[in-house]
Short mmCIF file of C-alpha atoms and ligand atoms in Angstrom, two decimals:
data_model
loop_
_atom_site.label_atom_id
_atom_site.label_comp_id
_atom_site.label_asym_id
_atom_site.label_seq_id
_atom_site.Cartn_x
_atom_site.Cartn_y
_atom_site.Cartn_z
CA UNK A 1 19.94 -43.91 -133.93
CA UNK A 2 20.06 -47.06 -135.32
CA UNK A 3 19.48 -47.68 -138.89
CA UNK A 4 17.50 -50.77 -140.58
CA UNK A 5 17.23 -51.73 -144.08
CA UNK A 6 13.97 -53.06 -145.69
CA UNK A 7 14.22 -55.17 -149.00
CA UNK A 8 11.04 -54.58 -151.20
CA UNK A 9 9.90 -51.56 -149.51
CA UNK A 10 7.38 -50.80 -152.09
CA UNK A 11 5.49 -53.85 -150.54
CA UNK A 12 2.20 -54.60 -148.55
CA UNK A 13 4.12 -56.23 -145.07
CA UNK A 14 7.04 -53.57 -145.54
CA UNK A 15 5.21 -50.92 -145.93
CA UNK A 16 3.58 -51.30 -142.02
CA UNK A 17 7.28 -53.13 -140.81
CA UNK A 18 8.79 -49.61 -142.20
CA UNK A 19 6.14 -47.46 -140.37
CA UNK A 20 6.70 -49.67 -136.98
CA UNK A 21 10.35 -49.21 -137.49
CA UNK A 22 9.97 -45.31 -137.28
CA UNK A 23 7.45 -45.48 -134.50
CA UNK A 24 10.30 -47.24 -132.55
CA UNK A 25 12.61 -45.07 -133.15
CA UNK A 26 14.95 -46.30 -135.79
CA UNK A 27 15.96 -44.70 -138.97
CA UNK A 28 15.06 -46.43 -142.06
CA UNK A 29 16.44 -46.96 -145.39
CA UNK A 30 14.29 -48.97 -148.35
CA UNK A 31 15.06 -50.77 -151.20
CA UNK A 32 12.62 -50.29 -154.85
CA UNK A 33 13.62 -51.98 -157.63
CA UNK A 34 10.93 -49.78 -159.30
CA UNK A 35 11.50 -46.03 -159.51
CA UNK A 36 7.97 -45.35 -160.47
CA UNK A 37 7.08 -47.16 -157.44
CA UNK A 38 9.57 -45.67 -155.28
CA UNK A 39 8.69 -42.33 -155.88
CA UNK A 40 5.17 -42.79 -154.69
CA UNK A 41 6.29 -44.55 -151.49
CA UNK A 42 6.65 -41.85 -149.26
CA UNK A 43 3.41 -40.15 -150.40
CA UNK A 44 1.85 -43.07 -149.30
CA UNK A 45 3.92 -43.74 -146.10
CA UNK A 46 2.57 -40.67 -145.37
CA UNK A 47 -1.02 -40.21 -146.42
CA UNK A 48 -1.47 -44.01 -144.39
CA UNK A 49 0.25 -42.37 -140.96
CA UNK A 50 -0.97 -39.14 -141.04
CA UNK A 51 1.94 -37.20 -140.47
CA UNK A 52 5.29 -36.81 -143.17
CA UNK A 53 7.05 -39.57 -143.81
CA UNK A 54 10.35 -39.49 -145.45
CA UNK A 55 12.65 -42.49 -145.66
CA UNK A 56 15.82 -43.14 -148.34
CA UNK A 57 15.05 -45.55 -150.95
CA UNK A 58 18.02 -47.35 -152.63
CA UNK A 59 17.81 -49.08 -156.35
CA UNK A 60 18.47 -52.45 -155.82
CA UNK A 61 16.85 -55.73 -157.73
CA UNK A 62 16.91 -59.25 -156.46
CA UNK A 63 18.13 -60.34 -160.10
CA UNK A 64 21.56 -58.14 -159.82
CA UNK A 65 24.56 -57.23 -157.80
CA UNK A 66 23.94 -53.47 -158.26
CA UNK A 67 22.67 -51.33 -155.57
CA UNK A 68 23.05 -54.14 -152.69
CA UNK A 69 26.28 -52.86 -151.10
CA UNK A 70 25.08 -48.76 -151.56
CA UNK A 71 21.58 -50.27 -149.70
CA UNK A 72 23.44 -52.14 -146.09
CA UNK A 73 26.05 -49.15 -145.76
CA UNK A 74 26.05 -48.82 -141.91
CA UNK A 75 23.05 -50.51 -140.97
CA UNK A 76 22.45 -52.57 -138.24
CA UNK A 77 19.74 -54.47 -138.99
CA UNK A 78 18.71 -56.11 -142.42
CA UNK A 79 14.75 -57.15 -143.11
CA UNK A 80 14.85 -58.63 -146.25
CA UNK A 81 11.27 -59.07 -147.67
CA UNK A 82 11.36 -58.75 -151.11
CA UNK A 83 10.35 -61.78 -153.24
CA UNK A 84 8.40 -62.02 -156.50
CA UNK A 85 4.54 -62.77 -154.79
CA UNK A 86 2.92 -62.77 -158.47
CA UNK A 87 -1.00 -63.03 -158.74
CA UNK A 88 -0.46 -65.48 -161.68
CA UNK A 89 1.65 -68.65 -162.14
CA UNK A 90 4.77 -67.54 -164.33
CA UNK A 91 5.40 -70.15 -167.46
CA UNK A 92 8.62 -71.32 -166.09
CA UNK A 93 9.55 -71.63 -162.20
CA UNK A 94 12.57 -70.24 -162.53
CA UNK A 95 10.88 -66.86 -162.79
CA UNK A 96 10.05 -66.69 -159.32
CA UNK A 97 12.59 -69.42 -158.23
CA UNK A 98 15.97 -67.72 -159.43
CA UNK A 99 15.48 -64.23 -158.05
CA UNK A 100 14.28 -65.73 -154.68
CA UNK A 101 16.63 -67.52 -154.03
CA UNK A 102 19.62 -65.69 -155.48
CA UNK A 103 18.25 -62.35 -154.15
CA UNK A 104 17.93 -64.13 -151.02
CA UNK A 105 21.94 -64.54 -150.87
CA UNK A 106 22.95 -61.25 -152.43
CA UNK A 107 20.87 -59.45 -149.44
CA UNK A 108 22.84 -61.82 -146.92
CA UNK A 109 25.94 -61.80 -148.45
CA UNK A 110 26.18 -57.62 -148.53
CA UNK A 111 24.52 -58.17 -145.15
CA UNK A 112 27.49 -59.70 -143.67
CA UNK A 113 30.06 -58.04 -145.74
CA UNK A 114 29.18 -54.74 -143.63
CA UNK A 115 29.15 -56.26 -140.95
CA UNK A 116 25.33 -56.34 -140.40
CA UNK A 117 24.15 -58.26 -136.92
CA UNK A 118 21.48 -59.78 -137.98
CA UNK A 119 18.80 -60.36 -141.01
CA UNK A 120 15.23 -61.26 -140.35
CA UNK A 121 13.81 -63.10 -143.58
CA UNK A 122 10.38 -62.93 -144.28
CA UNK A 123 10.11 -66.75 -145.90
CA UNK A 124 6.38 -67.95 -145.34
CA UNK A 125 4.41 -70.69 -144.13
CA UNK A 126 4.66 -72.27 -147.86
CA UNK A 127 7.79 -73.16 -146.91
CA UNK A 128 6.47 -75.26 -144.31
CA UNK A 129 3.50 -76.84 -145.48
CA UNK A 130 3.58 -78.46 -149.40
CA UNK A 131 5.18 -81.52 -150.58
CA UNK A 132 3.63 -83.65 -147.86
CA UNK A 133 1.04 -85.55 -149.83
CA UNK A 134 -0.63 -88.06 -147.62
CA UNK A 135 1.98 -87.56 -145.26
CA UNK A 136 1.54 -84.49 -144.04
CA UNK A 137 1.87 -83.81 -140.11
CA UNK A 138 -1.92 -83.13 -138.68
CA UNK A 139 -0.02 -79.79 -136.86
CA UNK A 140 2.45 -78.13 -138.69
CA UNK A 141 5.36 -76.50 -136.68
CA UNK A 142 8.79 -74.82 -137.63
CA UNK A 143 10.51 -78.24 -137.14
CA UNK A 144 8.74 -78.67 -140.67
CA UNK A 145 10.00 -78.47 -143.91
CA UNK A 146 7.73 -78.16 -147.53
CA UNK A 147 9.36 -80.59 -150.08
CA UNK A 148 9.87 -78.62 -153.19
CA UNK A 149 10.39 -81.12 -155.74
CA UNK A 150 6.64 -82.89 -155.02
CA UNK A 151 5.32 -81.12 -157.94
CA UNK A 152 1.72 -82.46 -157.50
CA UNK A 153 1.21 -80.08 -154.29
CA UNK A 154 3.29 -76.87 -154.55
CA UNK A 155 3.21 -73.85 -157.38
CA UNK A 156 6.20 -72.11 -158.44
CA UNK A 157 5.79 -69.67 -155.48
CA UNK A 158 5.77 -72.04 -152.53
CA UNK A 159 8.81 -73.87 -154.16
CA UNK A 160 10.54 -70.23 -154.34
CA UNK A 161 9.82 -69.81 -150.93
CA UNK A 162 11.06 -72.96 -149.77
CA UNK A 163 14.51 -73.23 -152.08
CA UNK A 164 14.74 -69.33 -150.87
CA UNK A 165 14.27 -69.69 -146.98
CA UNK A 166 16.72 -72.98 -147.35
CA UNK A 167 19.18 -71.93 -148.96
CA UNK A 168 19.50 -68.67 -146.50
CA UNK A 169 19.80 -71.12 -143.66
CA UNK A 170 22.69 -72.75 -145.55
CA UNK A 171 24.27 -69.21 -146.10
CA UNK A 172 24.53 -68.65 -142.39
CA UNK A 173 25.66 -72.08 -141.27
CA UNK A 174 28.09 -72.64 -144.06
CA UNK A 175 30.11 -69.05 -145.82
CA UNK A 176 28.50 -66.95 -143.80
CA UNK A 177 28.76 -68.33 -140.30
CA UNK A 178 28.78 -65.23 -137.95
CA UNK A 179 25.64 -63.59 -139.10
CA UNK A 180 22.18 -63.94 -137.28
CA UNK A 181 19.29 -65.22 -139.11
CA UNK A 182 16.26 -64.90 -138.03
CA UNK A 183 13.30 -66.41 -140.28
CA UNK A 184 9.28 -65.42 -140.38
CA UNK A 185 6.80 -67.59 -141.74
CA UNK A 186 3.49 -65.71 -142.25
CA UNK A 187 -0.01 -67.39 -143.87
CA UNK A 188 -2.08 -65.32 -145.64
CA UNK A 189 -1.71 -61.78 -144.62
CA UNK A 190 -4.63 -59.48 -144.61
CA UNK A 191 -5.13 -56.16 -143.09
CA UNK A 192 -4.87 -52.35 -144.07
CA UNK A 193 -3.71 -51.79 -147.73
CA UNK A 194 -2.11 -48.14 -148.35
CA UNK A 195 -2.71 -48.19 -151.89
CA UNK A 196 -4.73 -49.53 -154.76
CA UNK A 197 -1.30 -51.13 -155.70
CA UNK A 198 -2.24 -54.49 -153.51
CA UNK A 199 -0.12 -57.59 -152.51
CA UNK A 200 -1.45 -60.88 -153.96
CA UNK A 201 -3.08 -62.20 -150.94
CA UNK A 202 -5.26 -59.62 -150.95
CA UNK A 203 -7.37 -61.06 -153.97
CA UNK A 204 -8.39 -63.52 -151.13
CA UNK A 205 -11.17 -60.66 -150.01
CA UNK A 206 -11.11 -58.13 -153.43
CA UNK A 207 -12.14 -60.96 -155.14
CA UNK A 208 -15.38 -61.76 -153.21
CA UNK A 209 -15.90 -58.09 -152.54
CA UNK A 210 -16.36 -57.51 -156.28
CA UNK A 211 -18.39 -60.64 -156.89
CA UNK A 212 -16.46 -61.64 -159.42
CA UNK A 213 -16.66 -65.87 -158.00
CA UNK A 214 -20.52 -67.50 -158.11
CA UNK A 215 -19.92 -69.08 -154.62
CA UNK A 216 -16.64 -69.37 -153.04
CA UNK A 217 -13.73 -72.10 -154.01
CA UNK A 218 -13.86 -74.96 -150.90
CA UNK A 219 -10.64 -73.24 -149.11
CA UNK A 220 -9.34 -73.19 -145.72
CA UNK A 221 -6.10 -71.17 -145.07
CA UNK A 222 -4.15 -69.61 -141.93
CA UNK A 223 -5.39 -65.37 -140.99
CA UNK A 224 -2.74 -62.99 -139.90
CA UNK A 225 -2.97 -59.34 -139.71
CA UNK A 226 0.27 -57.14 -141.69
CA UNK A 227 0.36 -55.46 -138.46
CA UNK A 228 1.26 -58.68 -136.49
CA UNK A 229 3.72 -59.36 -139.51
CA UNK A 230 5.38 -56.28 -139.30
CA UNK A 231 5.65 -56.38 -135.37
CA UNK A 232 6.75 -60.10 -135.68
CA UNK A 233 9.66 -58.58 -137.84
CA UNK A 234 10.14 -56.69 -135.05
CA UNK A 235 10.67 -58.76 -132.03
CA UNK A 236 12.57 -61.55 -134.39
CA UNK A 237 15.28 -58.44 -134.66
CA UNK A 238 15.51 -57.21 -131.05
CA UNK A 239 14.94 -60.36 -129.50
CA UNK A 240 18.37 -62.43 -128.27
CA UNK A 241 16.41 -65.46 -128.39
CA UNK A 242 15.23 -65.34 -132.08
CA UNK A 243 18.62 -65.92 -133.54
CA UNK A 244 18.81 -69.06 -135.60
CA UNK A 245 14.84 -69.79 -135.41
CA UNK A 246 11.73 -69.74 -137.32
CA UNK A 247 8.15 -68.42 -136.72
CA UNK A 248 4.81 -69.40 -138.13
CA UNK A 249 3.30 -66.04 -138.21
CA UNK A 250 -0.56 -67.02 -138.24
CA UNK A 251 -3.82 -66.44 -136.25
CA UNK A 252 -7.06 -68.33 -136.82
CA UNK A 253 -7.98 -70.85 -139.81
CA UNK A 254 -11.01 -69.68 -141.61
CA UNK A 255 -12.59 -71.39 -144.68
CA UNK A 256 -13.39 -69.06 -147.78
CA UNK A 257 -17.13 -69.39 -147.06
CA UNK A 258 -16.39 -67.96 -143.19
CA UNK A 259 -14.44 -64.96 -144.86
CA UNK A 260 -17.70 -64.25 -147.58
CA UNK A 261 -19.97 -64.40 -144.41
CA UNK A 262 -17.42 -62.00 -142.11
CA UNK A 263 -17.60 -59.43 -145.77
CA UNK A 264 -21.78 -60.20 -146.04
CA UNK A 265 -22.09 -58.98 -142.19
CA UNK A 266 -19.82 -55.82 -142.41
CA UNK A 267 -20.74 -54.97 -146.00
CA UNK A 268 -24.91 -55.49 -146.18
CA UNK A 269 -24.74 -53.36 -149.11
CA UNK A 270 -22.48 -55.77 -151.34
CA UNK A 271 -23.10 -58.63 -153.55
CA UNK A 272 -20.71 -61.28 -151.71
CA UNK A 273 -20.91 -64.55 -153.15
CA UNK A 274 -22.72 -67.38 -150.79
CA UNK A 275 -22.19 -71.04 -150.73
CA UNK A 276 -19.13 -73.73 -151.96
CA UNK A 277 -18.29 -74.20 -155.30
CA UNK A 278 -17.70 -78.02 -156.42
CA UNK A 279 -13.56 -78.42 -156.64
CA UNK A 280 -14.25 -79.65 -160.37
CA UNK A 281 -15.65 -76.33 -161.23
CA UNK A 282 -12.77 -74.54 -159.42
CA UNK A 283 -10.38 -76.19 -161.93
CA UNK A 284 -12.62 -75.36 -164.55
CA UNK A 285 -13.26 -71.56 -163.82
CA UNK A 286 -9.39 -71.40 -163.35
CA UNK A 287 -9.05 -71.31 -166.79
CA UNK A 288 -10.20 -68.08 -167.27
CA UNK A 289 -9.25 -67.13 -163.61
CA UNK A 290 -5.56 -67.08 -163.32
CA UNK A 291 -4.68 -66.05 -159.98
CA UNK A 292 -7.00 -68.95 -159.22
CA UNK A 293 -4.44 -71.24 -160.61
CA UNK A 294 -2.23 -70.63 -157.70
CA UNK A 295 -4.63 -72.24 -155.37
CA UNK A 296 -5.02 -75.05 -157.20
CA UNK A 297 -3.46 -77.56 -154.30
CA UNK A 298 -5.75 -75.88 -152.02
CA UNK A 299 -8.90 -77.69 -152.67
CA UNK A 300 -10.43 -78.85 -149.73
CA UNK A 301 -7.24 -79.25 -148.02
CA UNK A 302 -6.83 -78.24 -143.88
CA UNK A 303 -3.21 -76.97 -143.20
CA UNK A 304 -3.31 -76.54 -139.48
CA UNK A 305 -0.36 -75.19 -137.55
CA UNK A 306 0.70 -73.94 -134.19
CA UNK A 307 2.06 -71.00 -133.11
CA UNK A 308 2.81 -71.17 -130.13
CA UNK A 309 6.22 -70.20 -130.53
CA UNK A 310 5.14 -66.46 -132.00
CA UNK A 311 3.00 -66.09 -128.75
CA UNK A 312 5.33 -67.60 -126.47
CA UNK A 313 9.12 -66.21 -128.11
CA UNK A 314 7.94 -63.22 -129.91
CA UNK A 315 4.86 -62.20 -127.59
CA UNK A 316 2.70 -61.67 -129.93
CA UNK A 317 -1.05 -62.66 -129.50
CA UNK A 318 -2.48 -62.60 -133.04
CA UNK A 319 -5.32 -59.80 -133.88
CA UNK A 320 -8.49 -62.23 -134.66
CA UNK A 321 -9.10 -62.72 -138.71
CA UNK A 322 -12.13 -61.26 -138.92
CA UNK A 323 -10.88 -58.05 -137.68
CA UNK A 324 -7.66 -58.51 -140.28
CA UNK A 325 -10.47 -59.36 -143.11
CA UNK A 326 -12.25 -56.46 -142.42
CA UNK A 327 -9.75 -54.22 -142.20
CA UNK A 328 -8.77 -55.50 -145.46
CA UNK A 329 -11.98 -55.17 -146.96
CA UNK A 330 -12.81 -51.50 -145.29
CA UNK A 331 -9.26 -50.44 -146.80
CA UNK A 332 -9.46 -51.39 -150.20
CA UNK A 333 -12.90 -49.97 -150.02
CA UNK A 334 -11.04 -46.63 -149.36
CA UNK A 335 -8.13 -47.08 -152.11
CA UNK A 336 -10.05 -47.50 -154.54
CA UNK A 337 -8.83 -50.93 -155.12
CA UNK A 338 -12.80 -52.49 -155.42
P1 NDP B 1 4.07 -57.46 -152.24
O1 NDP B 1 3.87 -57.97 -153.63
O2 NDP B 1 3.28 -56.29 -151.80
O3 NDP B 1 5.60 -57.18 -151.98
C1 NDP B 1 6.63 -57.86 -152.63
C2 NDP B 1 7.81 -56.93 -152.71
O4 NDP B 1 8.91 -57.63 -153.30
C3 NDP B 1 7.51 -55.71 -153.57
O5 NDP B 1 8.12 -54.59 -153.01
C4 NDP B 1 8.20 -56.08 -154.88
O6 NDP B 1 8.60 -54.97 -155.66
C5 NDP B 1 9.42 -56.82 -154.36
N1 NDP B 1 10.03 -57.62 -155.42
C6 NDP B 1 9.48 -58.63 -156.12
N2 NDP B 1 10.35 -59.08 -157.03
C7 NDP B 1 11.49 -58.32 -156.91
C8 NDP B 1 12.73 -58.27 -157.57
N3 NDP B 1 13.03 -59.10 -158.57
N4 NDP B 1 13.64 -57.36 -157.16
C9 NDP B 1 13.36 -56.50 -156.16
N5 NDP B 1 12.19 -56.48 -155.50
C10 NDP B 1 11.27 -57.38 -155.88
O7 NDP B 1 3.78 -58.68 -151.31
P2 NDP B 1 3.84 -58.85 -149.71
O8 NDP B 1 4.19 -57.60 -149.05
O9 NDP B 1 2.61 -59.54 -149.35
O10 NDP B 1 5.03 -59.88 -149.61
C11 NDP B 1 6.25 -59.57 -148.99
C12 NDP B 1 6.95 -60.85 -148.64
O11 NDP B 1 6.12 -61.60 -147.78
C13 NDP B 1 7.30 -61.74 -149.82
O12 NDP B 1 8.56 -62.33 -149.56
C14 NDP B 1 6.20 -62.80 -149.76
O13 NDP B 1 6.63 -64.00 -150.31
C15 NDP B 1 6.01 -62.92 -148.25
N6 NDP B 1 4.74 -63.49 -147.83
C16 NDP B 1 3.55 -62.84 -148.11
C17 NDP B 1 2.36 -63.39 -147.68
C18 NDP B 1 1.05 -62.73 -147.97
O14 NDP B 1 0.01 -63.37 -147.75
N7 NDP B 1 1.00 -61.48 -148.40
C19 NDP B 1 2.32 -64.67 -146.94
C20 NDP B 1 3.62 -65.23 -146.69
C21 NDP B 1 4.77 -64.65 -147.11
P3 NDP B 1 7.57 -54.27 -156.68
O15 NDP B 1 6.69 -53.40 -155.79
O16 NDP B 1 8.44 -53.48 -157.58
O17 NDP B 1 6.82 -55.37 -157.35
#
């Protein structure tokens, strides 16, 4: 039986990547940098699958050496997923930039010190789309690149992202020609929560679902569903093909007001917020709103993409957003999270 390491398995996507891993077949080691965390993980694993799940977990943290060589002893595979995804913008880049980035290249170089065949990266579609300005391509595509140091449209986490998926890339074509790379862009990931413990993007749909906006911020992003995430991991591994290339993982566009109206129809009983909110007030109300900071370059900007190459490479036809919002919304329902 094979075995596959997952960075950050304490996380939202590797949560459902480790529980697709076992349903294949493969046996699967994690890496917590929390042991709090940790401990909890295969409680949850297992409450979430309905039957006992029991997988190693490894210390390791992006910021330090330690732990990296114990976690890739005699596995085949490396997903390395783990990145700091904060709800808030940190006071100095570096925060999020540093352990990106360096964590990035401590996973691929133990990776290819073992002797590991190849590591799929989850980077994201931030990596792809800020910087542009006015020049931004009217279909984004993995031929694209986000420019980090265009301050006005990027936060420190799409510049992490970017400097962090880059800098892999140079790994594997420079020191550490001989490994695969294999690199997966997702946009905002929605979908089934295990635990009240919930990734950043998920704010997207707790936030309307407690009413806690007056009408919703004038918003348009990119819907996938974890489960696509985790399968795209998936294919990007097995798949000859995949080596050396990127994949926008994404499904439909929807504007904020489309997800408050998919939450109004499925959950009559709520107060969800109705209506746009003037851009002026959104900079206003993120005063007092932190995680709202982070969309900031947002405002009333379209990012469309294609992605064809996830149907057409990785076969994978995207499950539609308002089923991922609504399984989002009927999960942290059950969590507790709202
Ligand atoms: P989560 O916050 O749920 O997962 C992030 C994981 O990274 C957690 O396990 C976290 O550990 C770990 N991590 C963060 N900083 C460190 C560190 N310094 N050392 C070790 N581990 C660390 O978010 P997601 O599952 O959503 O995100 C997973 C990946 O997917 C990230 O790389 C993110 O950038 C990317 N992504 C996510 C998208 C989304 O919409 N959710 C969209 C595009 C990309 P801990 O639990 O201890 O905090």
């Amino acid at each position: 039986m094979e075995k596959i390491l997952v960075t950050g398995a304490t996380g939202f996507i590797a949560s459902h990547l480790i529980l697709q891993l076992l349903d294949r077949g493969y046996e699967v080691r994690g890496t917590a940098r929390s042991t709090e965390k940790a401990g909890r993980l295969n409680e949850i694993l297992s409450d979430y699958a309905g039957r006992k799940v029991e997988i190693e977990i490894v210390a390791a943290d992006l910021g330090s050496d330690e732990g990296w060589g114990e976690a890739v002893k005699g596995v085949s595979y490396v997903h390395h997923v783990a990145s700091p995804f904060p709800a808030e913008t940190p006071k100095s880049a570096d925060e999020l930039i540093v352990p990106a980035r360096d964590g990035a290249l401590r996973v691929l170089k133990a990776a290819k010190a073992e002797g590991v065949k190849r590591v799929v990266l989850t980077s994201s579609f931030a990596a792809i789309s800020y910087g542009w300005g006015d020049q931004r391509p009217d279909v984004l595509t993995e031929v694209h690149w986000s420019k980090p140091d265009r301050l006005d449209d990027n936060t420190a986490y799409t510049r992490s992202k970017t400097i962090a998926e880059k800098a892999a890339w140079d790994y594997v074509t420079g020191e550490g020609a001989g490994l695969e790379l294999s690199v997966i862009n997702p946009v905002a990931v929605f979908g089934p929560v295990m635990s009240e413990d919930v990734s950043s993007s998920l704010q997207l749909i707790s936030q309307p679902l407690q009413g806690k906006l007056p009408a919703f911020p004038k918003l348009n992003f990119g819907v996938v569903d974890v489960r696509d995430v985790a399968r795209a991991h998936i294919e990007a591994m097995v798949r000859p093909e995949a080596n050396g290339e990127r994949f926008i993982c994404g499904g439909d566009l929807l504007w904020m007001e489309e997800v408050g109206d998919i939450l109004r129809e499925a959950f009559p009983d709520r107060k969800i917020p109705k209506g746009t909110l003037p851009s002026w007030l959104v900079r206003l109300f993120a005063r007092v709103n932190p995680p709202l900071k982070q969309i900031l370059p947002e405002l009333g900007r379209k990012r469309a993409y294609s992605n064809e190459k996830l149907k057409s490479v990785l076969g994978i036809e995207p499950i539609p957003a308002d089923e991922a919002v609504r399984a989002s919304a009927e999960s942290l329902i059950r969590v507790g999270a709202v």
